[in-house]
Coordinates of C-alpha atoms in Angstrom, one line a residue:
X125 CA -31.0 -72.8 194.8
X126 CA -28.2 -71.1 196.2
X127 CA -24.7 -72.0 195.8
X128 CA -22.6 -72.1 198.9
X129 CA -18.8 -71.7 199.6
X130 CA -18.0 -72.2 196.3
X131 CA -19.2 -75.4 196.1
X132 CA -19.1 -77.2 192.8
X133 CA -23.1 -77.0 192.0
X134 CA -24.9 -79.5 189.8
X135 CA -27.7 -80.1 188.0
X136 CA -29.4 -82.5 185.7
X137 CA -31.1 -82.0 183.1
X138 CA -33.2 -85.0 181.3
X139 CA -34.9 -84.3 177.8
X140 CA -37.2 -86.5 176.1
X141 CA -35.7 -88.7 173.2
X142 CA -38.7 -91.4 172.8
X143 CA -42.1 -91.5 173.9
X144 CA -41.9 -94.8 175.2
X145 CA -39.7 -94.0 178.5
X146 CA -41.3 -93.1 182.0
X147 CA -39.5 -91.5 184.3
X148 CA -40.3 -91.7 188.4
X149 CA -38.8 -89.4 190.5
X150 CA -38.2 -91.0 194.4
X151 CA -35.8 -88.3 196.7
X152 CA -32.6 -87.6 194.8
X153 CA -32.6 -91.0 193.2
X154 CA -34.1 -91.9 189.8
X155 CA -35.6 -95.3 188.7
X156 CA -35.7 -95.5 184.6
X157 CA -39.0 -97.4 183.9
X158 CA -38.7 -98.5 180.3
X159 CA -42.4 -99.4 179.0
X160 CA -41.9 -102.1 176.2
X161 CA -45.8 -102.7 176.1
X162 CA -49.1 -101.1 178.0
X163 CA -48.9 -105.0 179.4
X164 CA -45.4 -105.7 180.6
X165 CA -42.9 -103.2 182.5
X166 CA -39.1 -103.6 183.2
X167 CA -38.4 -102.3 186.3
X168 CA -34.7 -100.9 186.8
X169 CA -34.7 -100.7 190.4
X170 CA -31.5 -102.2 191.3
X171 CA -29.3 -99.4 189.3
X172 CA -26.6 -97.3 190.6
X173 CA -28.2 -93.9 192.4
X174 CA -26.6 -90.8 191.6
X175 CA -27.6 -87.7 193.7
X176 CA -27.1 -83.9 192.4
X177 CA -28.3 -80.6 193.9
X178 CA -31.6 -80.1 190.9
X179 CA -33.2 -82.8 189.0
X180 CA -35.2 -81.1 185.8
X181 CA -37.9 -83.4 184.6
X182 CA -38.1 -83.7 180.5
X183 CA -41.7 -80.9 180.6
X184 CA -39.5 -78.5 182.8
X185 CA -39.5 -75.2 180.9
X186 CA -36.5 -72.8 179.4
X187 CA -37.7 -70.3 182.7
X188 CA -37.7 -73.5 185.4
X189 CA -34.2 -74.4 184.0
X190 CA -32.8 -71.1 184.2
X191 CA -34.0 -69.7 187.9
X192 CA -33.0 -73.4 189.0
X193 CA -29.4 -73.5 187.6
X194 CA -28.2 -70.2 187.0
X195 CA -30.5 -67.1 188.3
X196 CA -27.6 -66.9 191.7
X197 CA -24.9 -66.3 189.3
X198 CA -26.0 -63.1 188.0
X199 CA -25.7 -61.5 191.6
X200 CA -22.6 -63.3 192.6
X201 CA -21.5 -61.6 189.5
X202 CA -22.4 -58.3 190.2
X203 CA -20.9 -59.0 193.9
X204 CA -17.4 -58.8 192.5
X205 CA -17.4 -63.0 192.1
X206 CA -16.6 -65.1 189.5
X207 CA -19.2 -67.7 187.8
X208 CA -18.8 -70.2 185.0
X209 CA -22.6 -72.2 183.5
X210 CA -21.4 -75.1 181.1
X211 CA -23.3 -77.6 179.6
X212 CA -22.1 -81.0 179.3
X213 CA -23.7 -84.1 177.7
X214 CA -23.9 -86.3 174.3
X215 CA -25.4 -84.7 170.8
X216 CA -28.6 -84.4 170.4
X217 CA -29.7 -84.0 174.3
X218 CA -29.6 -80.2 175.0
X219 CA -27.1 -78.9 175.4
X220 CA -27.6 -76.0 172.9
X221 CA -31.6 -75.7 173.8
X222 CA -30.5 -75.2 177.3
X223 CA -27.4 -72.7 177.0
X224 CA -29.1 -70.9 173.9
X225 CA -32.6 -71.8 173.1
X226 CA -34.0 -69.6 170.3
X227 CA -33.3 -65.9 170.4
X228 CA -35.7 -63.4 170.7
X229 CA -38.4 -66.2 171.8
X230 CA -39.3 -65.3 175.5
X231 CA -40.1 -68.7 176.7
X232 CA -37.7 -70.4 174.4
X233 CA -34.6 -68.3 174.9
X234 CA -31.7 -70.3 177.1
X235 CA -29.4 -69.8 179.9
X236 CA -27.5 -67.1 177.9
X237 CA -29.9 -64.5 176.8
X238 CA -31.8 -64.1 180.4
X239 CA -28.5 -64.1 182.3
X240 CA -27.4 -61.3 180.1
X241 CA -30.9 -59.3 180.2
X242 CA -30.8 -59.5 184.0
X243 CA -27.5 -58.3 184.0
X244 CA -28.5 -55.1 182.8
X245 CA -31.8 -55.5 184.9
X246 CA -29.7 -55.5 187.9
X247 CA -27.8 -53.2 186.9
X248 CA -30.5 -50.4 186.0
X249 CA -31.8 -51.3 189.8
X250 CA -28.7 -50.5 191.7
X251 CA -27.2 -47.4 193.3
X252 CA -26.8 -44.8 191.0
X253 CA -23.1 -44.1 192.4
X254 CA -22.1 -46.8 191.0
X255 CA -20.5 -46.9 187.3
X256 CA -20.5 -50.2 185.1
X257 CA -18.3 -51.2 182.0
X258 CA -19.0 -54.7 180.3
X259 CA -17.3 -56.5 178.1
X260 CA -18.1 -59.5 175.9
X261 CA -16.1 -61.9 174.3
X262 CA -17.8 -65.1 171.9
X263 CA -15.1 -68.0 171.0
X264 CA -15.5 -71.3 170.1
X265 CA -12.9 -73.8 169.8
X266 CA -12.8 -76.2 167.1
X267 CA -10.2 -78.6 166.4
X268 CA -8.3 -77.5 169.1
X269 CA -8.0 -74.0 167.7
X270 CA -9.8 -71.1 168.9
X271 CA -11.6 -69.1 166.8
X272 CA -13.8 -65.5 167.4
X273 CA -17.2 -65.5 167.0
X274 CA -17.6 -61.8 166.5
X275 CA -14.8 -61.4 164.4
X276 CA -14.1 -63.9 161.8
X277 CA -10.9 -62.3 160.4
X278 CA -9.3 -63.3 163.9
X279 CA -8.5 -67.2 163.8
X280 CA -6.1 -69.5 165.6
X281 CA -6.4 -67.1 168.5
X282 CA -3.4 -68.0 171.2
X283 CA -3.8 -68.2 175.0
X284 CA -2.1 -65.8 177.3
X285 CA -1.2 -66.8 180.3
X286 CA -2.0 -63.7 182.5
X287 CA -2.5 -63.9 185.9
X288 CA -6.9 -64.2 185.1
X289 CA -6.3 -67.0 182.6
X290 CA -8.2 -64.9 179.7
X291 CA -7.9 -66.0 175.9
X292 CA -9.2 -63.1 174.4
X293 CA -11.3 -60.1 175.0
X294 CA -13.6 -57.7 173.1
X295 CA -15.8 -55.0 174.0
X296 CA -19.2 -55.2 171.8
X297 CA -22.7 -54.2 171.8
X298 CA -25.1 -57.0 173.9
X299 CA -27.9 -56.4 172.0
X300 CA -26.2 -56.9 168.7
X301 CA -27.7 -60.7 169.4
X302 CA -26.1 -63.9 169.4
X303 CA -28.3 -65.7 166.5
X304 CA -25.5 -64.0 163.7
X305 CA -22.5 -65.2 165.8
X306 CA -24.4 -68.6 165.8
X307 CA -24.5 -68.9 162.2
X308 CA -20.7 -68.7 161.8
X309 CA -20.0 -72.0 164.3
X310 CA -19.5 -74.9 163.0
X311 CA -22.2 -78.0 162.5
X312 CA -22.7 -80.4 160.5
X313 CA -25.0 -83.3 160.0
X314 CA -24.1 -86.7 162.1
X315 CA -26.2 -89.4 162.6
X316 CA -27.0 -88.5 166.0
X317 CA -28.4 -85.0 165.3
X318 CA -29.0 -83.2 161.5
X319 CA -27.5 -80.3 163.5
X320 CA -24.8 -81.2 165.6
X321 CA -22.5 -78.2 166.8
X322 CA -18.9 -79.6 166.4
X323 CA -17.2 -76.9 168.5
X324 CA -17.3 -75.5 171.8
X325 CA -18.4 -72.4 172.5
X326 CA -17.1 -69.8 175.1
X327 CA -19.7 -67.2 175.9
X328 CA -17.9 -64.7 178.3
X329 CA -19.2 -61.5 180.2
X330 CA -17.1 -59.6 182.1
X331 CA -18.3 -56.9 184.6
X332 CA -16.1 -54.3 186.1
X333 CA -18.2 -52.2 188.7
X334 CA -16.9 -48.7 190.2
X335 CA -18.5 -46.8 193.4
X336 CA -17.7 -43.1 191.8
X337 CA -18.2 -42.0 195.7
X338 CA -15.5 -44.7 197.7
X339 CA -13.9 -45.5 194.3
X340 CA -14.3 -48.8 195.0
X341 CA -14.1 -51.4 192.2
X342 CA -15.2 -55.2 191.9
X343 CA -14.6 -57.3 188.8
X344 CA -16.8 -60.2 187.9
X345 CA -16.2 -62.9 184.8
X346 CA -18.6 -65.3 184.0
X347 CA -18.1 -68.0 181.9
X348 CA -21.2 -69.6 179.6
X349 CA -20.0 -72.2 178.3
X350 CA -21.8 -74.8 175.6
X351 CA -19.5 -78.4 174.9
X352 CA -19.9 -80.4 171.8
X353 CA -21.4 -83.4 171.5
X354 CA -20.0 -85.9 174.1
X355 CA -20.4 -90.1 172.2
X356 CA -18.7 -92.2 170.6
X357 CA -17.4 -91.9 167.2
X358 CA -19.1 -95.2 165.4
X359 CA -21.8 -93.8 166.2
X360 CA -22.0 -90.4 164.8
X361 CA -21.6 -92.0 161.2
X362 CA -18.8 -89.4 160.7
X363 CA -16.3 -90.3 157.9
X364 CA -13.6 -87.6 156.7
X365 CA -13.1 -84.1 158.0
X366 CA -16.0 -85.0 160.2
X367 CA -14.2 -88.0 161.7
X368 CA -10.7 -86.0 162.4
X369 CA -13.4 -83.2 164.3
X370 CA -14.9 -85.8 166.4
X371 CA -11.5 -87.1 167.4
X372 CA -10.5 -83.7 168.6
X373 CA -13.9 -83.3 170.3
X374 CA -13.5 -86.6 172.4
X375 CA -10.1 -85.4 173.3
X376 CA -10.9 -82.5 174.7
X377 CA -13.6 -83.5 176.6
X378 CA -11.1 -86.7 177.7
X379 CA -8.8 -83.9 178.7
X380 CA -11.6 -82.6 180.8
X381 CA -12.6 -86.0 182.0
X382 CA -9.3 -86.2 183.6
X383 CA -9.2 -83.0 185.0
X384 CA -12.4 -83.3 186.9
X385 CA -11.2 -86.8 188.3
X386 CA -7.9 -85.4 189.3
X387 CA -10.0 -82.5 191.3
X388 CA -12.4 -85.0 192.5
X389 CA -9.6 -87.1 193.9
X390 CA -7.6 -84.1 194.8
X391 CA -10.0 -83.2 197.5
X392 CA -8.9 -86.5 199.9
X393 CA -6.4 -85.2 202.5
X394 CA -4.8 -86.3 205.1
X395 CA -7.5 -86.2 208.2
X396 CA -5.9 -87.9 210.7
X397 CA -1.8 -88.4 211.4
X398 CA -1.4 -91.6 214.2
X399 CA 1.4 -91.5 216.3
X400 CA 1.2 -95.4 217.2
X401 CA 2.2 -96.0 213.8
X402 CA 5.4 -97.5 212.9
X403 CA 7.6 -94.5 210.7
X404 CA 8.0 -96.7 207.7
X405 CA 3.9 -96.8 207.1
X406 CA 3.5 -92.8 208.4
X407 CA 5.7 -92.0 204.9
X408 CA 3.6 -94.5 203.5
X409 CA 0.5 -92.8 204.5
X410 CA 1.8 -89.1 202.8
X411 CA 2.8 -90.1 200.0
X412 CA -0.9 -91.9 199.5
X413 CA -2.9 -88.8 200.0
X414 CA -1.0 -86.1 198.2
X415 CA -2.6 -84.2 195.9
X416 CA -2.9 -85.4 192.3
X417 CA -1.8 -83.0 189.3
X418 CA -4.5 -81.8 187.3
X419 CA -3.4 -81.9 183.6
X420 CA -4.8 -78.6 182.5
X421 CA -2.5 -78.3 180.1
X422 CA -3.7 -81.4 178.0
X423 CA -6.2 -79.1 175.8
X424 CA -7.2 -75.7 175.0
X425 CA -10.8 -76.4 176.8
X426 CA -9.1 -77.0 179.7
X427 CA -6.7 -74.2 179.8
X428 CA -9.5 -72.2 179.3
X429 CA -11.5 -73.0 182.4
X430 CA -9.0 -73.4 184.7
X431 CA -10.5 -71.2 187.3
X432 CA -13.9 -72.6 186.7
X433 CA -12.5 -76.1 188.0
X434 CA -10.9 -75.8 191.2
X435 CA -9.9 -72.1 191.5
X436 CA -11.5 -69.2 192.1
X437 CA -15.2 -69.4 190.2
X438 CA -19.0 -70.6 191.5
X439 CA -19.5 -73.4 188.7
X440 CA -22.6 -74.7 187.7
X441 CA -23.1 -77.9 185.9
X442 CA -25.7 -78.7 183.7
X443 CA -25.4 -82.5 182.6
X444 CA -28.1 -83.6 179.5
X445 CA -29.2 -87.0 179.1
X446 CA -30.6 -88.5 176.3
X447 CA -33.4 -91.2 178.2
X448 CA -33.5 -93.7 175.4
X449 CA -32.0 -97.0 175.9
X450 CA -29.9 -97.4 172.8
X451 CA -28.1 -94.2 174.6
X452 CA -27.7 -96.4 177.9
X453 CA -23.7 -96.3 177.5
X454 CA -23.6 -92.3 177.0
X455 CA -26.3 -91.8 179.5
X456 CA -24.1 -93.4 182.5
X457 CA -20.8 -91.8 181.7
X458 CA -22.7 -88.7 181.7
X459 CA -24.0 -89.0 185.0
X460 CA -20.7 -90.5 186.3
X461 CA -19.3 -87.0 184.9
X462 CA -21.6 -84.9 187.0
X463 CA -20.8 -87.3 190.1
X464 CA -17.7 -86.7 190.2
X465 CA -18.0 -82.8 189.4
X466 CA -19.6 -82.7 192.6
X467 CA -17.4 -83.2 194.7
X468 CA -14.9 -80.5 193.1
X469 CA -14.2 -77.6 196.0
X470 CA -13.5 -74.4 194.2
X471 CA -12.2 -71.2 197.1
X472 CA -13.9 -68.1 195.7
X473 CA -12.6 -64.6 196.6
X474 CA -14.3 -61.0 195.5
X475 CA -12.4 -60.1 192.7
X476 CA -11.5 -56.3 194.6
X477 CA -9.3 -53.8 193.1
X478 CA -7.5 -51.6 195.8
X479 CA -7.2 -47.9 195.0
X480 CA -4.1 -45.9 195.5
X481 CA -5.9 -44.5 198.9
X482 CA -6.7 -47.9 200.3
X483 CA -3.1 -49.5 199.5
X484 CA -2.0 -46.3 201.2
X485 CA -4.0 -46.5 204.5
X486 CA -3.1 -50.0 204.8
X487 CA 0.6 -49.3 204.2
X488 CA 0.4 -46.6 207.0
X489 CA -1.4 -49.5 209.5
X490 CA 1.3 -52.1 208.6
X491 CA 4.0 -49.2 209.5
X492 CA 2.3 -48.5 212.6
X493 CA 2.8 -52.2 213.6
X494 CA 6.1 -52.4 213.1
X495 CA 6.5 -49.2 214.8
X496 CA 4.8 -50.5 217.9
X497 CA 6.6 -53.8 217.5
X498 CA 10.1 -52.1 217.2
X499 CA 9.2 -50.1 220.5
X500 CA 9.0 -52.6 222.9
X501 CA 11.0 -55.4 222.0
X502 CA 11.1 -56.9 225.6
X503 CA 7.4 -57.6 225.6
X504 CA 7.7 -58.8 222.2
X505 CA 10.2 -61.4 223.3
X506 CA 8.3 -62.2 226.6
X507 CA 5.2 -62.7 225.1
X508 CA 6.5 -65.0 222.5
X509 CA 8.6 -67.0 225.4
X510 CA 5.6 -67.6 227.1
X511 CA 3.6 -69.0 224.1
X512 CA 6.6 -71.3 223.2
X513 CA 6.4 -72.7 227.0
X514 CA 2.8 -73.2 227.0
X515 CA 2.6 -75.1 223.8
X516 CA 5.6 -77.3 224.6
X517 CA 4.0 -77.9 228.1
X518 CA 0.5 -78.7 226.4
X519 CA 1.8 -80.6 223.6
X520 CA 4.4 -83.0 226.5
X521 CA 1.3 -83.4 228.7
X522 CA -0.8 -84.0 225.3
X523 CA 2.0 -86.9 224.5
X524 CA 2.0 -88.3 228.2
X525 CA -1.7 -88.5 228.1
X526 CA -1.4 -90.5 224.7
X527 CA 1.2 -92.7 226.0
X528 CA -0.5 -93.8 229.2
X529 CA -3.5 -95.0 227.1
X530 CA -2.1 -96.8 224.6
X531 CA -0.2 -98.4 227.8
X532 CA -3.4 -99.5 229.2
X533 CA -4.7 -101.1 225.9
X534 CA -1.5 -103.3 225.8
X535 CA -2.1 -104.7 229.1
X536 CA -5.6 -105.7 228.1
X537 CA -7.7 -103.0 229.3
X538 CA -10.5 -101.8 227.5
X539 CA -10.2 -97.9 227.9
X540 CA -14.0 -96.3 228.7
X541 CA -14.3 -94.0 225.2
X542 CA -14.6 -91.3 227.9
X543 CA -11.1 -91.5 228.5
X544 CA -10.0 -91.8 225.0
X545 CA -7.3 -89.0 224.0
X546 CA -8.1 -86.9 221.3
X547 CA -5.3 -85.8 219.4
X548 CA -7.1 -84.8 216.4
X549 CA -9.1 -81.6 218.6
X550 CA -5.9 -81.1 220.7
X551 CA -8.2 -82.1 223.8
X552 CA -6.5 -83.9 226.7
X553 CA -7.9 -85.8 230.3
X554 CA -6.7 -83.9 233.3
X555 CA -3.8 -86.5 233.5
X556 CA -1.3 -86.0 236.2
X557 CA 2.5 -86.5 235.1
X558 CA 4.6 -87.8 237.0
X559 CA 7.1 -86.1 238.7
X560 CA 10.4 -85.7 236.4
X561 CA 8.9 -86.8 233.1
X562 CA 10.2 -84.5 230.8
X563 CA 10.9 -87.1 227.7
X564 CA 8.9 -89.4 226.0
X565 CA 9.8 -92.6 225.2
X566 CA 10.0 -93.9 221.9
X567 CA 6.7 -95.5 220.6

């Protein structure tokens, strides 16, 4: 499925926990069919309906997943774009099986492994004037320190604030494999899963392509990104050390909890300014729909993926649910996570680095504006007189038109919709002013 306009995409996937739970599948809603007995069946039909772009059923395989959720990335990669896969869900409903699978398996292997191999399948299959250089960086973040998978001398590794938002980068070998950099994270036994990751782990690729004929160049990033265990802490068991990690765990993924709902609530604006409105609720009215701030700050997680939520990165979001009941509590906040990721808006811009030629040539067509500009200043000047008379004419016939209406609703008329003013499209009726009427009166 292809993701457009940089559109936060989602998708869902649901693995099985106990044999006992039927799923149906009706359009993009789901009704959870909980078989007690071959004799008696609980229908939940009256649940809450969430809708996402991809719904995986629990036999789906590692290949079905991949091509659904994450095969676009690697060309909008390779386009100069940025993309960011994380997966997001409670312990023990796979996350890790999804992102990583097992290495070297080729139906088991996740998201990771086959986005990198056709990476370099791409890559072999494009124009041979083109040059590549990749680099890889592997980081997981545990107890809100982050720490190099590929290097373990390196810990407690600081965020820069450059202009791409980067923690650290290092150029390795691809094929070294990722099952020895696995090892090194941290998991532990809990009581939700006998191997429960208690970090998050940062996969990131970065691709920096240059046309050795137009020296052209195009950088792409893409983020892979596998969360920790998303539930709460009672029920992990966790006592000690264990405790203290899930603690930081919850309040990272909080902190991400509250960016995503500042994003999602960030994307209300302001669609329609009335003029019949007294002034007193018009201030009223901006101070309602500004924009929220997002608290990026409030972890390193967040920090980190920054431009994957709300800037300039084609995110994909993979939410794992755990279908058994006892996980009913975990299920729903998952799915209300997911919800609200969708309605994110990220912008996404090719990621294009000007050569000294290009910055040149549009230097030169920048001077030869001014140039033309400073050559006929008259015209300038008319030309600009005329477009300041012809708005100020359209926008005092634009008011008159609005004024005569709202004159007829007061004396009781009910206005044909036909004749309705449209101030929104900056459409008007052919109204005649009368003659003189160069002020408005006060509405």
């Amino acid at each position: 499925m292809k993701q457009v306009d940089g559109f936060t995409k989602d998708a869902m996937m649901l693995m099985k926990y106990t044999y006992d739970t039927l799923f149906r599948y009706h359009g993009s809603g789901k009704l959870f069919t909980d078989i007690r007995s071959t004799s008696q069946m609980k229908n939940i039909s009256h649940g809450k309906v969430y809708v996402y772009d991809k719904v995986f059923k629990p036999n789906s395989s590692q290949e079905e997943v991949y091509m659904g959720a994450a095969y676009h990335i690697v060309q909008d990669v390779l386009s100069g774009y940025n993309g960011t896969v994380f997966a997001y869900g409670q312990t023990s409903s796979g996350k890790t099986h999804t992102m990583e699978g097992v290495f070297g398996d080729s139906e088991k292997q996740g998201i990771i492994p086959r986005i990198v191999q056709d990476i370099f399948n791409h890559i072999y299959n494009m124009d041979v004037d083109l040059e590549f250089h990749i680099k890889v960086s592997y980081f997981e973040i545990y107890n809100e320190k982050i720490r190099d998978l590929l290097d373990v001398t390196k810990m407690n590794l600081a965020i820069h604030e450059d202009k791409n938002r980067v923690p650290y980068k290092k150029v390795v070998m691809v094929n070294d494999g990722n099952s020895a950099t696995r090892a090194r994270s941290n998991v532990v036994t809990t009581d939700m899963n006998e191997h429960s990751s208690r970090s998050h782990s940062v996969f990131l690729i970065q691709v920096k392509q240059e046309n050795t004929a137009t020296q052209k160049k195009l950088t792409g990033k893409l983020y892979l990104v596998d969360l920790a265990g998303s539930e709460k802490v009672s029920k992990t068991g966790a006592e000690g050390a264990v405790l203290e990690e899930a603690k930081n765990i919850n309040k990272s993924l909080s902190a991400l909890g509250n960016v995503i709902a500042a994003l999602a609530e960030g994307t209300v604006s302001i669609q329609f300014y009335s003029l019949f409105l007294p002034r007193k609720v018009r201030r009223m009215d901006q101070l309602i729909f500004q924009k929220s701030h997002v608290p990026y700050r409030d972890s390193k997680l967040t920090r980190i993926l920054q431009e994957s939520l709300g800037g300039n990165s084609r995110t994909t979001v993979v939410i794992c649910c755990s279908p058994a009941s006892s996980n009913e509590a975990e299920t729903k906040s998952t799915l209300m996570f997911g919800q609200r990721a969708k309605t994110i808006k990220n912008v996404v811009v090719v990621n294009e680095e000007l050569t000294a030629e290009e910055w040149k040539r549009r230097y030169e067509r920048e001077k030869d504006k001014g140039r033309r500009r400073e050559t006929s200043p008259l015209i300038a000047q008319l030309c600009a007189h005329v477009d300041k008379n012809d708005t100020v004419a359209r926008l005092k016939q634009q008011l008159m038109a609005a004024e005569m209406e709202l004159n007829r609703w007061r004396k009781g008329e009910k206005v044909p919709e036909s004749e309705w003013v449209n101030l929104l499209e900056g459409a008007v009726l052919n109204v005649q002013l009368p003659p003189g009427s160069e002020s408005m009166s006060n509405i």
